[in-house]
Structures are given as C-alpha cells and as structure tokens.
Coordinates of C-alpha atoms and ligand atoms in Angstrom, one line a residue:
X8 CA -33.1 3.6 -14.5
X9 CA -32.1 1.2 -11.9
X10 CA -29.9 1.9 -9.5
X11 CA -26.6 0.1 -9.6
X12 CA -25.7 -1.5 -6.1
X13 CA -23.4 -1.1 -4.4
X14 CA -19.9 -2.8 -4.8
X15 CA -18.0 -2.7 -1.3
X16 CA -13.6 -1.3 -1.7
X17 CA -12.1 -3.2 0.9
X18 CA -8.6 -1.6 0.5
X19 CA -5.9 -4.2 2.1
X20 CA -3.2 -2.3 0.9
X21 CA -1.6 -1.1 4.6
X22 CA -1.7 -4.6 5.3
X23 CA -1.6 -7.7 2.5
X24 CA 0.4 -4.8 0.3
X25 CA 2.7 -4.5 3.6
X26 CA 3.6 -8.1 3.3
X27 CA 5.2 -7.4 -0.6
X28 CA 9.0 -8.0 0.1
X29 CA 10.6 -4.3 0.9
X30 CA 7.2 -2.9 1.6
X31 CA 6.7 -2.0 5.4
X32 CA 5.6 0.6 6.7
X33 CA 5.9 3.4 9.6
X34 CA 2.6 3.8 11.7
X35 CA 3.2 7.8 10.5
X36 CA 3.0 6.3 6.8
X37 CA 0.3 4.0 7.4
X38 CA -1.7 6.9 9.0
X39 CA -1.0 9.0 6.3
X40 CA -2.2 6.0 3.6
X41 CA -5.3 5.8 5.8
X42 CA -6.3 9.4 5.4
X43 CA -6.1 9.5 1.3
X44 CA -7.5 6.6 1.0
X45 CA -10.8 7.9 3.5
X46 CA -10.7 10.5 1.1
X47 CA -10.9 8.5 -2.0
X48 CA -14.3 7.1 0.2
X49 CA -13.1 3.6 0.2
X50 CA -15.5 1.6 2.4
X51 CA -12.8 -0.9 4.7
X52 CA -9.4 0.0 5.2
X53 CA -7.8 -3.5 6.7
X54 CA -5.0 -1.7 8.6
X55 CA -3.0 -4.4 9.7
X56 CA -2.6 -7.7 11.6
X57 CA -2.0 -6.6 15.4
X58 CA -0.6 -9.5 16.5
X59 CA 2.4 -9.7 14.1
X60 CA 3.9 -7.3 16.1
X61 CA 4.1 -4.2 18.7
X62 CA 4.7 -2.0 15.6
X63 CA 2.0 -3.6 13.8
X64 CA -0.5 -3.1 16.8
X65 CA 0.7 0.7 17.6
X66 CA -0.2 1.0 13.7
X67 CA -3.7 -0.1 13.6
X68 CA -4.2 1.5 16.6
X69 CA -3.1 5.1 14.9
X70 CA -5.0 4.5 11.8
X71 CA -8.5 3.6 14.0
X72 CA -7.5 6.9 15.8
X73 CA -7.1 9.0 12.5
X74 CA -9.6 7.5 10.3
X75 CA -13.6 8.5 11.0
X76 CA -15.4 7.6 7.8
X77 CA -15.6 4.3 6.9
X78 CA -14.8 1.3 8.5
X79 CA -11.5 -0.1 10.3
X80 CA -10.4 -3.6 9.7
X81 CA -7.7 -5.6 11.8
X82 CA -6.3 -9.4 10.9
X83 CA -6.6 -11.8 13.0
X84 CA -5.7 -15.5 12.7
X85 CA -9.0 -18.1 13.9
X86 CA -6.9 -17.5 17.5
X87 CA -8.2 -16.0 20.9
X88 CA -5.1 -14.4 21.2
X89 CA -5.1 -12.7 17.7
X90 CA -8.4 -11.4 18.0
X91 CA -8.2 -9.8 21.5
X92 CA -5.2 -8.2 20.0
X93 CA -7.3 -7.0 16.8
X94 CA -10.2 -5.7 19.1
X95 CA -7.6 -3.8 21.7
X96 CA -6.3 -1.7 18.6
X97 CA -8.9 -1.4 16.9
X98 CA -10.5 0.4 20.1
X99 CA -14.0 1.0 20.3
X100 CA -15.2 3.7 18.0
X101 CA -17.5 2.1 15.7
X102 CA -17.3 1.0 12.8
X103 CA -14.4 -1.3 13.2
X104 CA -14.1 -4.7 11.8
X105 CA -12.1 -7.9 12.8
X106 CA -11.0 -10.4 10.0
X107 CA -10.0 -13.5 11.0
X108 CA -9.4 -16.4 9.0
X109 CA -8.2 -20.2 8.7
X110 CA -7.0 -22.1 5.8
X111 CA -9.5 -24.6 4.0
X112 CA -7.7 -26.3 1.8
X113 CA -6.3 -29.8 2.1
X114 CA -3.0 -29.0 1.7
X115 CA -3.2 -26.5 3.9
X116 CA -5.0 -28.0 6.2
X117 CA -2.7 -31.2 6.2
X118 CA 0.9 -29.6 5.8
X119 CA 0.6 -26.2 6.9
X120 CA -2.2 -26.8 9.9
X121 CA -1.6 -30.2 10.6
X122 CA -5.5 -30.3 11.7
X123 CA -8.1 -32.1 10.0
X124 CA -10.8 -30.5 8.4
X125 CA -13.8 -30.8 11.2
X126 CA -10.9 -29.3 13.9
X127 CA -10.0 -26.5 11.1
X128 CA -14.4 -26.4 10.9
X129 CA -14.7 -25.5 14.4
X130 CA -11.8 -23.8 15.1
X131 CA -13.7 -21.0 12.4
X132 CA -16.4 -21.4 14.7
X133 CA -15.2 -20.7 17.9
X134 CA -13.1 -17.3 15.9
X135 CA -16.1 -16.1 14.5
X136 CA -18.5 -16.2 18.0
X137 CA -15.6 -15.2 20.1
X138 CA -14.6 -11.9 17.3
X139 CA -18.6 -11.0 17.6
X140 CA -18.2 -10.3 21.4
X141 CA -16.2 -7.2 20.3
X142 CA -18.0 -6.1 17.4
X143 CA -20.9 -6.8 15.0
X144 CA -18.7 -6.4 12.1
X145 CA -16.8 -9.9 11.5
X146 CA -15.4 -11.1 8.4
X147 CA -14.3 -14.6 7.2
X148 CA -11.9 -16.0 5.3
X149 CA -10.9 -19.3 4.3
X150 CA -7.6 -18.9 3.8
X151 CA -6.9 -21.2 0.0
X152 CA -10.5 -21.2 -1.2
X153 CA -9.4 -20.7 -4.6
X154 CA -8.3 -24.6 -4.0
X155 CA -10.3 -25.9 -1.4
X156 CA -12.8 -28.6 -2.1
X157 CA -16.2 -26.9 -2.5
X158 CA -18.4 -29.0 -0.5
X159 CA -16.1 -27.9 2.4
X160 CA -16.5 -24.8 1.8
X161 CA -20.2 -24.9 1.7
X162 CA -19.9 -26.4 5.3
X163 CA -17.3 -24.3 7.1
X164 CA -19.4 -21.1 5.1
X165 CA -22.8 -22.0 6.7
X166 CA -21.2 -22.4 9.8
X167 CA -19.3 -19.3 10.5
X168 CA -22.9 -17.4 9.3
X169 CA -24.9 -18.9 11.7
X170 CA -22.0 -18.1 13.9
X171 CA -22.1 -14.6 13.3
X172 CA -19.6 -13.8 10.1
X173 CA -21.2 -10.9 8.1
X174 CA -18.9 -11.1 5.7
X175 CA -17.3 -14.2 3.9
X176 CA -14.3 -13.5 2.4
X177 CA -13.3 -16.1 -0.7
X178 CA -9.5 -15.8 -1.0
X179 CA -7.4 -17.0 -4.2
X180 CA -4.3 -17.1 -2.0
X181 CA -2.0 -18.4 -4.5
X182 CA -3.7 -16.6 -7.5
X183 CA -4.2 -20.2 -9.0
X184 CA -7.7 -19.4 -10.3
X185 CA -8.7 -18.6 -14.0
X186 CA -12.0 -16.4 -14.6
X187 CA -14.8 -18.9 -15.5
X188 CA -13.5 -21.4 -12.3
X189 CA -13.6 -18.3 -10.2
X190 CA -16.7 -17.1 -11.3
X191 CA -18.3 -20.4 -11.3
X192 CA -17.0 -21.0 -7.5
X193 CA -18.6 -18.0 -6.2
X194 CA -22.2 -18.7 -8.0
X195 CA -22.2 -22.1 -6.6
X196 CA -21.5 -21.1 -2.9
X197 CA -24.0 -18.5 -3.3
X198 CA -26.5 -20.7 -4.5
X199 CA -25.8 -23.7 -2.3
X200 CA -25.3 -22.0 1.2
X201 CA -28.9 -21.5 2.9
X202 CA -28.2 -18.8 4.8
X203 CA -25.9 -17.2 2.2
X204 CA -28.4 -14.1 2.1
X205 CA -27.1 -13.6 5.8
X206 CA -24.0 -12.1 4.7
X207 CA -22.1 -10.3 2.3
X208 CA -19.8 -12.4 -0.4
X209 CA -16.2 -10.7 -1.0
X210 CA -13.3 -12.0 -2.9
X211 CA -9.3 -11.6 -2.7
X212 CA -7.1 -12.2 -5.5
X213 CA -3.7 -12.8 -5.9
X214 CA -1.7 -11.6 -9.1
X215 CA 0.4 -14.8 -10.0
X216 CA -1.4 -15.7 -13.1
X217 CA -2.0 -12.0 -13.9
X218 CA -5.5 -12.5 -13.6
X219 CA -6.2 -10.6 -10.1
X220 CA -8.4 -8.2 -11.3
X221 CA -10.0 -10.4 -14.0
X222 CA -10.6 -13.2 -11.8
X223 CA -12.3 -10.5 -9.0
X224 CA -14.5 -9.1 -11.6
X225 CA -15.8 -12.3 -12.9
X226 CA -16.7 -13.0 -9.0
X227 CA -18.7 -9.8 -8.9
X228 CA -20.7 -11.2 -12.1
X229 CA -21.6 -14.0 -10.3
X230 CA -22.7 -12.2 -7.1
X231 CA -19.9 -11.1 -4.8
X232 CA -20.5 -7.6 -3.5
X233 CA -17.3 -6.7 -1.3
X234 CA -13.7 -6.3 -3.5
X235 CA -10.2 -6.5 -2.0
X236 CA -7.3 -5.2 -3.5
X237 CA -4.9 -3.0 -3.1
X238 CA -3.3 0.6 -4.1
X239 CA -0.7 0.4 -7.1
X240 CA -1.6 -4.0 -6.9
X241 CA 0.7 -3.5 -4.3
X242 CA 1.0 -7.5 -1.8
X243 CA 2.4 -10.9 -1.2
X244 CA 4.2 -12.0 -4.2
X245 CA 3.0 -11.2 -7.3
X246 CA 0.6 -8.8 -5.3
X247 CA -3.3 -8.1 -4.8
X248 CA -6.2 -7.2 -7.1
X249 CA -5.4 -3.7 -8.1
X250 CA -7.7 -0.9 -6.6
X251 CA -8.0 1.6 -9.4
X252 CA -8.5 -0.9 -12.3
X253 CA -10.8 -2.9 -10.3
X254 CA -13.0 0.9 -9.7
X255 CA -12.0 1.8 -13.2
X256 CA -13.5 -1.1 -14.5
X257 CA -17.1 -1.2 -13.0
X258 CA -17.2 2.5 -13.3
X259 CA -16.3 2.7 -17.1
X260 CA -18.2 -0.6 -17.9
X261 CA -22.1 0.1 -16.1
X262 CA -23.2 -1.7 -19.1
X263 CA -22.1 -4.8 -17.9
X264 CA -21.8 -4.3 -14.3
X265 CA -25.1 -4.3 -11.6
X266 CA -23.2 -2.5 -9.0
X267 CA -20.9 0.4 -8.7
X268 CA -18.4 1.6 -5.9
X269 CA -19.1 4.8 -4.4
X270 CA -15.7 6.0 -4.3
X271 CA -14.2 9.3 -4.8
X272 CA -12.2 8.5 -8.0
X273 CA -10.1 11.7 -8.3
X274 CA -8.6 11.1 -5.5
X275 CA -7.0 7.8 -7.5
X276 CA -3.5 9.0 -9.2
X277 CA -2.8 11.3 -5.9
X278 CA -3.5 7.9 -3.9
X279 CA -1.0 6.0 -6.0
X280 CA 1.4 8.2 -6.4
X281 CA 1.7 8.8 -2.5
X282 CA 1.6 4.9 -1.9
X283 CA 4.7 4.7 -4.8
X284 CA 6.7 7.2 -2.7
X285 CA 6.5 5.7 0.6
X286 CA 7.1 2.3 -0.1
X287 CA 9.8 3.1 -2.9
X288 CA 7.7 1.0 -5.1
X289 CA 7.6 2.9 -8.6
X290 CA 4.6 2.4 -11.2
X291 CA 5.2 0.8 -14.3
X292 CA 4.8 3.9 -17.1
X293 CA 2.5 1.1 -18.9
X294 CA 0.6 0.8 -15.8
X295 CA -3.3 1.3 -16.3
X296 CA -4.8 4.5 -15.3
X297 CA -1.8 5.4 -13.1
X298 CA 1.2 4.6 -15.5
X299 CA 2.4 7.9 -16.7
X300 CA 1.3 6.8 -20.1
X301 CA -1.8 5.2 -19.6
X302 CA -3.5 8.3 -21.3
X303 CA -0.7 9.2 -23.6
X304 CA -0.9 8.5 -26.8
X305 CA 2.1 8.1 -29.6
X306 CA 1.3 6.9 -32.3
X307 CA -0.1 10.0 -35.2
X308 CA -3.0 8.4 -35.9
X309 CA -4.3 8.0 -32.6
X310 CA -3.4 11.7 -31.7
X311 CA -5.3 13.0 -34.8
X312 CA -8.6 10.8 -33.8
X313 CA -7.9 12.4 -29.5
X314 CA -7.8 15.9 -31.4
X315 CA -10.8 15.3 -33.4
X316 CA -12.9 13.2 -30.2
X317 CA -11.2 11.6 -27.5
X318 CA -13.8 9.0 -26.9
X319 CA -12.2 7.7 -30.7
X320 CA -9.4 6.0 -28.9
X321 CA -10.4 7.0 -25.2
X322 CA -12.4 5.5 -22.9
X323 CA -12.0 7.1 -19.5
X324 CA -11.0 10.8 -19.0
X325 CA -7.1 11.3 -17.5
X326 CA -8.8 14.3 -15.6
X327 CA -11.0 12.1 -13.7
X328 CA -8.9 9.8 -12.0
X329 CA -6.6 12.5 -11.0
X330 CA -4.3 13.2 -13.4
X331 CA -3.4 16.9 -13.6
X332 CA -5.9 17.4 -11.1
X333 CA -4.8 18.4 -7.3
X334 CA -1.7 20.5 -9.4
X335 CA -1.7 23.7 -7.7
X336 CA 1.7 25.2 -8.1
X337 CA 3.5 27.1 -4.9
X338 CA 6.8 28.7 -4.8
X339 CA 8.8 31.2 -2.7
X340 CA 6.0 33.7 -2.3
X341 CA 3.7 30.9 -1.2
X342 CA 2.8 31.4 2.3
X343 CA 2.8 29.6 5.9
X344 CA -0.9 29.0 5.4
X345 CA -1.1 28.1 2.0
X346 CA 1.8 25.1 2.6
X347 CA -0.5 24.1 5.3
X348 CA -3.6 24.4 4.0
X349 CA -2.2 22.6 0.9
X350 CA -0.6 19.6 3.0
X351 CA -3.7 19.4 4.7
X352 CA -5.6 18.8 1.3
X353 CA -2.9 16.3 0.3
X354 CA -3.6 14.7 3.9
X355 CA -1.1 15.7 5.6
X356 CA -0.7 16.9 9.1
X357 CA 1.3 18.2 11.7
X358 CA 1.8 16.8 15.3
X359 CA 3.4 20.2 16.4
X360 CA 3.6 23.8 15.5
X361 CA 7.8 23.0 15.6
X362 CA 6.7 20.4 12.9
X363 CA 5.0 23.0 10.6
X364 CA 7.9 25.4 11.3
X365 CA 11.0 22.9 10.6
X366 CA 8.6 21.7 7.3
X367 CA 7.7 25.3 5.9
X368 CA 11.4 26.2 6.3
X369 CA 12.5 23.3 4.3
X370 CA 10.0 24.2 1.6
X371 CA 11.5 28.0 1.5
X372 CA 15.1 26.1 0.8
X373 CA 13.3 24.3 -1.8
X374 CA 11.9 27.2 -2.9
X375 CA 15.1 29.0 -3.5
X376 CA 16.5 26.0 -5.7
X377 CA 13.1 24.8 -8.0
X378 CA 10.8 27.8 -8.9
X379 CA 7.6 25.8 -8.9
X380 CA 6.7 23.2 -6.7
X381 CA 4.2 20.7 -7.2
X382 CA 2.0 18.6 -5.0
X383 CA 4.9 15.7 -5.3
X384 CA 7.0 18.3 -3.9
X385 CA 5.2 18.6 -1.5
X386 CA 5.0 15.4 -0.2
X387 CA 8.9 14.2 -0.8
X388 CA 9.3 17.0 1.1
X389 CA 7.7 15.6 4.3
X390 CA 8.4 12.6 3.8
X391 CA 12.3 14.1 4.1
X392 CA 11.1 15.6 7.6
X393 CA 9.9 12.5 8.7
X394 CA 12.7 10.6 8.1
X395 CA 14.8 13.3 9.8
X396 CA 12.2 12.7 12.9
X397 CA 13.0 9.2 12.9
X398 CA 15.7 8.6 15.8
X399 CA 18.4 7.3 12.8
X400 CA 21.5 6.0 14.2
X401 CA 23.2 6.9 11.0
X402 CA 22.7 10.9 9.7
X403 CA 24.8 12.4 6.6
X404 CA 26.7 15.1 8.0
X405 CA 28.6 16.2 4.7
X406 CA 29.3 14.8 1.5
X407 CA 31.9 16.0 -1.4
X408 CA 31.7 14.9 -5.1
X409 CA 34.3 15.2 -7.6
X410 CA 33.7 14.1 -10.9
X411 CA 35.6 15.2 -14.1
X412 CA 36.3 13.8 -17.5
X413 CA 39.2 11.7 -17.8
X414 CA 39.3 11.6 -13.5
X415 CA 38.0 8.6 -11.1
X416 CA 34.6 9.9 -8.9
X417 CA 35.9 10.5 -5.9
X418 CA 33.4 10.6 -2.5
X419 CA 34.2 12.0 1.0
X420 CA 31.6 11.6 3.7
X421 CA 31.1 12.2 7.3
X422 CA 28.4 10.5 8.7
X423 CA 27.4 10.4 12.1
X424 CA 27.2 6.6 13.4
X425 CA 25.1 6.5 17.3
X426 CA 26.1 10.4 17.8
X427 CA 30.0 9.8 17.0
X428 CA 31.4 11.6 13.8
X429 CA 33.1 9.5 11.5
X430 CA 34.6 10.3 7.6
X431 CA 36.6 8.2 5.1
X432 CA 36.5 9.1 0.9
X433 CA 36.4 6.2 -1.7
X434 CA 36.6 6.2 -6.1
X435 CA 34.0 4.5 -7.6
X436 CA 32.9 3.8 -10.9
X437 CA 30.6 6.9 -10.8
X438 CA 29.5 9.7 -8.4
X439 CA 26.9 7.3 -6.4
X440 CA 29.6 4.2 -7.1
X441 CA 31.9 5.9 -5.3
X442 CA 29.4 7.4 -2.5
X443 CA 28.3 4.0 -1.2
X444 CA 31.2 2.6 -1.3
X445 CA 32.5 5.1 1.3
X446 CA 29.4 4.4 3.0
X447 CA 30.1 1.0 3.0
X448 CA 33.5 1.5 3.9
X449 CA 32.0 3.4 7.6
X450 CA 29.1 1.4 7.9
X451 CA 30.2 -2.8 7.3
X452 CA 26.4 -3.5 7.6
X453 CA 27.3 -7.1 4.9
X454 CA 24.1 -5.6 2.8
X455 CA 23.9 -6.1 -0.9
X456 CA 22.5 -3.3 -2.8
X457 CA 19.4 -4.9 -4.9
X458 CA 18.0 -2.2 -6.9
X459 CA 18.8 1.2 -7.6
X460 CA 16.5 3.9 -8.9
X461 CA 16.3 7.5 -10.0
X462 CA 13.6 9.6 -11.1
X463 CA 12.7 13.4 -11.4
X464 CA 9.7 13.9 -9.6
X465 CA 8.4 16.2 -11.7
X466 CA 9.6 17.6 -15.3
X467 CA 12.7 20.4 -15.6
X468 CA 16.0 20.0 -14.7
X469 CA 15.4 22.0 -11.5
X470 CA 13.4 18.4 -10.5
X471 CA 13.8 17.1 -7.2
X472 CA 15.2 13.9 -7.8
X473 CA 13.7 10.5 -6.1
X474 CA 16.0 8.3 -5.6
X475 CA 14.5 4.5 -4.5
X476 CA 16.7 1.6 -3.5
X477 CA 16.7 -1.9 -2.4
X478 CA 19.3 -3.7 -0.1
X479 CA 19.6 -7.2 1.3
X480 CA 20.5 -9.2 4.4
X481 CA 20.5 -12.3 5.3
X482 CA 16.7 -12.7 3.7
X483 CA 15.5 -9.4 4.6
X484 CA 14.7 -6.7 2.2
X485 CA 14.7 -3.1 3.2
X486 CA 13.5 -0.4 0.9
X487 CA 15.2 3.2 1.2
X488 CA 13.8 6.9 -0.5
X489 CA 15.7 9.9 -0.3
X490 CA 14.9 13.2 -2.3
X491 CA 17.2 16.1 -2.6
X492 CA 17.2 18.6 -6.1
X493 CA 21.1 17.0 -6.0
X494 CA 20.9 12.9 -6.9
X495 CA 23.8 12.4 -5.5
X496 CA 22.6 14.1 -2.1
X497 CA 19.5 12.3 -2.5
X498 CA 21.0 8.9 -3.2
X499 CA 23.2 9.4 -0.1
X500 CA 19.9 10.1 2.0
X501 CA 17.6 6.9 0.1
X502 CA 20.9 4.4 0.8
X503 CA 21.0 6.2 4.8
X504 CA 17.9 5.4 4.9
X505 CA 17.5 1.8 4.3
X506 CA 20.6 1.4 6.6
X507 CA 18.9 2.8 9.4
X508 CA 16.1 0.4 8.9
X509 CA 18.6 -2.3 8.5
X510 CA 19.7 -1.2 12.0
X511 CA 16.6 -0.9 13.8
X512 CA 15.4 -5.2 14.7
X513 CA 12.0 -6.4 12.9
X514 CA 10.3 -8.3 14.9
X515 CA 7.4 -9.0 13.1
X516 CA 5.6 -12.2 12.3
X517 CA 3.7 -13.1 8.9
X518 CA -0.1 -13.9 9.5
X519 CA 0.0 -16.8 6.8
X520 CA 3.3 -18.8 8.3
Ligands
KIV23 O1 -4.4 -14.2 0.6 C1 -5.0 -14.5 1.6 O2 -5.5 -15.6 1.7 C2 -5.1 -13.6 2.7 C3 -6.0 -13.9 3.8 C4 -5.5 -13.6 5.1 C5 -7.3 -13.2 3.5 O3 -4.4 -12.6 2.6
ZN24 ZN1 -3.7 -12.1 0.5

C-alpha cells in the first residue's frame, strides 16, 4: 500500500489563539502549551509575534528555549524591524521559522495599507530575502487571500518563492470562504504558479462561517500540505481551524485523504483540556472529540448497538485521543517522586527545588480534603502555585461566608492591596454575590463582571472546583481561574486573579492593526 504523505500541524494556538478576546497568556503558560503540544509531535509551533510586545518577545524566546523537537515559528509583519525582532527570540538553535506576512487584498491593501498593490508586491519581497538572512525556514502569507484577486496572488506567490519563501501560507482571514471556492483557489495557484513545486502550500482558516475545518480540508484535497489551526479552535473572533478535528479527520478518513499527520494523537484530550484551564476558555460538552460527550452516547438504541460493536455507531475510539488515558490516580500516600515524575509526564516542570517543595506540599493539603486526585488535579494545582508566584498586588488573606435559609449571604474579606491589609464585609444575592461585592467595595477597579463559571474538575463532591470568569474595562477583557475544593474560595481566587491582571499595563500591539 502507498504511503500516505505527509500533512504538516502548524499549531498557532500560543499565538493567533492568544489574539481570542480574554486569551493571553504568561510566557510560563505559553512554555508549558509548547511542551504538550511537542509531545503531541506537532510539526510548527508559531509561538508568538515578538514585536507586539516585551512580554510577547520574552515568550517566544522561552518557548524556542524549552522546545527541541520540531520547529519554532515567530510573526512577523513584511517589516525589517518585525523580523529582526522574530529572529533575536527565536535565537539560533535550528529549526526555527519566521512568518511574515502582508495583506493582498484590495481592501486591504487600499484602506488598511494605504499602498498599492506593486508597493504591497515588493514590500513581500524585500520581507521574504531580508527573513532568509536568519534562517532557511521562511513562510508567507498574504494576509486576506481568501478575497484577494487571484491573478495577484499568482504574482506576489511566484515572487516571494524565487525570493526564498518555503512555505506559502493562504489565509482565509475573515473566514469568508465556502469549501468548493476554497478548494478551487488552492488548485489553481498550485497549478498556475511555475515554481509552485519550490515550496510547500499551507492554509489558515478562520471559523466565522463555521466552516474552518471544512474549508482547510477541502484545501488539502486540492494539494495543500501544511495545516494551521489551533488547540480547542481557540483565535481571533470566531477562532482558528480546530487541531483535533482537523487530525481526527484525515486520520479517521485515509480513504479519502493522500496524506496523514504524524502526530501523537493521545496526547489530544490532555492538550485540550490543559489549553481550557489556562486560558479559562471551557469546551463546549458537544464539542467533537474533546467535548465531554463527544463519545457518550444517550439514546438506548445507540448504547445497545456500542454494547454489541462500537464501530455500529462509532467511528473513532475515545481511548485514542486521550480520553481516560493519562488517568493515573495519586493520593496522600503518593510520594515526592511520583508528583514529580507525574508532572513531568503531564509537562510540567520545576524551576527550583523550593518550587517542587511549596507544590508537593499543596498537593498533601489537597490530599487531606479529596481522596483521589487526578491528572486535572494535578495541573489546577500548579497552575494555583503559579499564580501565587506571580508578584499580585492583590492576595486573599481571609474570607468568611455565612449563608443560611431565610438569612442574606453575608462576605467578610481581607485582602492585601500592594502589601497593606485592608477588610470590609458586604450581603449579596448569594455567597459569591456577596463576595465580590466586598471585593469590589476594597478594590474600585470600574470592571464589569462578564462571565461567570463553575465546574468540578473531576466527578464527586470532594471535586476541586474550577471557577473561570470574565471581567471588562474600558475595551479590555481579562480572563481569571481560581481552583480551590471550596467554590466560594475558589471564585474569590479566579475574580483576584483577573484583578491582578487588570492591574498589571498590557502593552501589547495586534499584528493585523
Ligand atoms: O488570519 C490571518 O490572516 C493571520 C495571518 C497573520 C496569517 O493570522
Ligand atoms: Zn489568523
């Protein structure tokens, strides 16, 4: 039998799902992204865009540092500036990759750009020779292809490979395409471009139709041999291509597909459930493959015909993209070593034995409350440690709940605000009404509370519970996590949380404004 070939995962996740309103990132999360998904084997990992910001270059920087299989992509607009940026954090331990793109389509090019389309040609040019005097590995993209005129295209494409682009990316920035247009759009520059054989063809898709993933596949019909998408569809808007159903896809459908991916697909579910619990964005339960009941099944019927042969009303195995795999259960007798050596599975590590320490000793506390931990556990569990690391100008110091039929929640809570103590009590209409309202009360910070979330990391009462929010300012959206096995506690800590990043500036700049 033939081989299949091979299908490129470019993962953009750390940086076009970074863009999704709510969704930054710490460089220690980003790192920690990086690693699971080098152990899910996926083949670019676009870290970030360097030049946005100082954060945003001290991240790629980290990632290029942690990551040694596979390669390390950096954004770069077609600007000197943005590229010597890309190249001084990407560093120079091959393979690393610089992406730098321009936008191609007349709208763009006349509103956005205000440059006209031979200026925009050789500007491309000029990115892609000066990105090749840093490394071997440059991508293209131009920016709107999905509506740029394709003649243009054809132009600005044969240009930037006989400038030394080994990969041309073909974005649908505004996820306007349908399928067959897509499709068709990627045939005909493949066909057209002479020197199209002299480089790779990749695709981007936005989600604003819904047709991300659809409109990628039917690119990779028609020739294209690089994928970009993200963990959990995570990005801009309505988000990217999704990762695991673009994998899931290919893999389950080798019928139809010439090429395959040669990623690790276990590592999947674990992947997407870390990416959920850093950037507080939770997964639909209808979700393919990592939903919670994307392999469950309801209905009688269809759990008779599982019982009798899965394959009547299955068509992938849960097993194999993760679920109930990577389960192991600790609890109090577990070990130093065995917390470690299990973080270090889950891709987590330690900057200091003092890290370990204060980590493993929250875990015995954990321990004492919630006889089996779990993997999730696990990880909320650093993530908590983290956060405590994080220099916040606000920490919960204490915090007192009544609640009683009949009775108003009261909260009292003493915080301390840039190292001085401060404490006030408020009702509310519940226990968590009433606990950010006192917050509120010490704090003034003139946010709104967007979105409020709870859920029980894993199954029992004894569950740590996740609590995710959303608050507002002025136009910016922070995100905020907290986990504690009390929700109040950890609703306290996810609300904190987002405060402190409402506190700390942001500074960065977005590569497509
Ligand atoms: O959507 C887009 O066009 C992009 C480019 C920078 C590739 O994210
Ligand atoms: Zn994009």
């Amino acid at each position: 039998m033939k081989k299949p070939e091979k299908l490129i995962i470019f993962d953009t996740t750390l940086r076009d799902g970074e863009q999704s309103p709510g969704a930054s990132m710490t460089r220690d999360e980003k790192v920690r992204i990086a690693r699971a998904l080098e152990r899910m084997r996926v083949d670019v990992i676009e870290a970030g865009f360097p030049a946005a910001s100082v954060g945003d270059f001290e991240a790629v920087k980290a990632v290029s540092d942690a990551v040694t299989e596979g390669t390390v992509c950096a954004l770069a607009r077609a600007l000197d500036r943005d590229i010597e940026r890309s190249a001084q954090a990407l560093g120079k331990q091959a393979p690393r990759r610089i992406h730098t793109f321009i936008a191609t389509s007349p709208i763009h090019m006349e509103k956005k750009l205000r440059m006209s389309a031979d200026d925009v040609l050789a500007q491309a040019v000029h990115a892609v020779k000066y990105a090749r005097q840093f490394t071997d590995d440059v991508e293209f993209s131009p920016e709107d292809a999905g509506r740029s005129e394709s003649d243009f295209l054809c132009r600005v494409i044969e240009a930037v490979i006989a400038a030394g682009a080994t990969t041309i990316n073909i974005p649908d920035t505004v996820g306007y395409n349908i399928p067959g247009q897509f499709g068709s759009l990627l045939r005909e520059l493949i066909d057209r471009i002479p020197n199209a054989d002299k480089a790779i063809f990749s695709v981007h898709c936005h989600n604003d139709l819904g047709l991300a993933v659809a409109n990628s596949l039917s690119a990779v019909l028609s020739g294209a041999r690089q994928v970009e998408c993200t963990i959990n569809g995570l990005g801009e808007r309505a988000g990217n291509a999704a990762l695991e159903e673009l994998v899931m896809a290919v893999r389950t459908r080798q019928d139809v597909f010439p090429c395959d991916t040669t990623l690790d697909v276990s590592q999947i579910v674990p992947c997407s459930r870390l990416v959920s619990s850093v950037t507080g964005f939770a997964v639909q339960p209808n979700k393919s493959i990592v939903g919670v009941n994307a392999f469950a099944h309801e209905s009688g019927i269809h759990q008779d015909g599982v019982l009798k042969s899965r394959e009547t009303y299955e068509i992938m195995r849960a097993e194999d993209v993760g679920w109930s795999a990577n389960r192991m259960v600790m609890g109090k007798h577990s070990g130093r070593n065995a917390f470690r050596t299990r973080l270090a599975e889950l891709g987590v590590s330690f900057d200091s034995e003092e890290a370990v320490n204060e980590a493993f000793s929250r875990f015995k506390t954990l321990a004492d409350k919630k006889h089996e931990i779990y993997d999730e556990d696990l990880i909320a569990l650093v993530t908590e440690s983290e956060l405590a690391e994080g220099h916040e100008r606000v920490k919960l110091l204490s915090l007192r709940v009544c609640s009683e039929t009949g009775e108003t929640p009261l909260a009292k809570i003493t915080l301390s605000y840039d190292g001085e103590e401060k404490s006030t009590s408020a009702n509310g209409g519940g226990p968590v009404d009433a606990t950010y309202r006192a917050i509120d009360k010490l704090l003034n910070s003139g946010s709104h509370l967007q979105l409020y979330s709870v859920k029980a990391i894993t199954s029992g009462t004894d569950s740590l519970g996740e609590v995710s929010v959303r608050i507002e300012k002025e136009g910016r959206i922070i995100n905020g996590q907290g986990a504690d096995t009390d929700i109040v506690i950890a609703s306290a800590k996810a609300y904190l949380h987002a405060m402190n990043r409402l506190l700390a500036p942001e500074l960065r700049s977005h590569p497509q404004v």
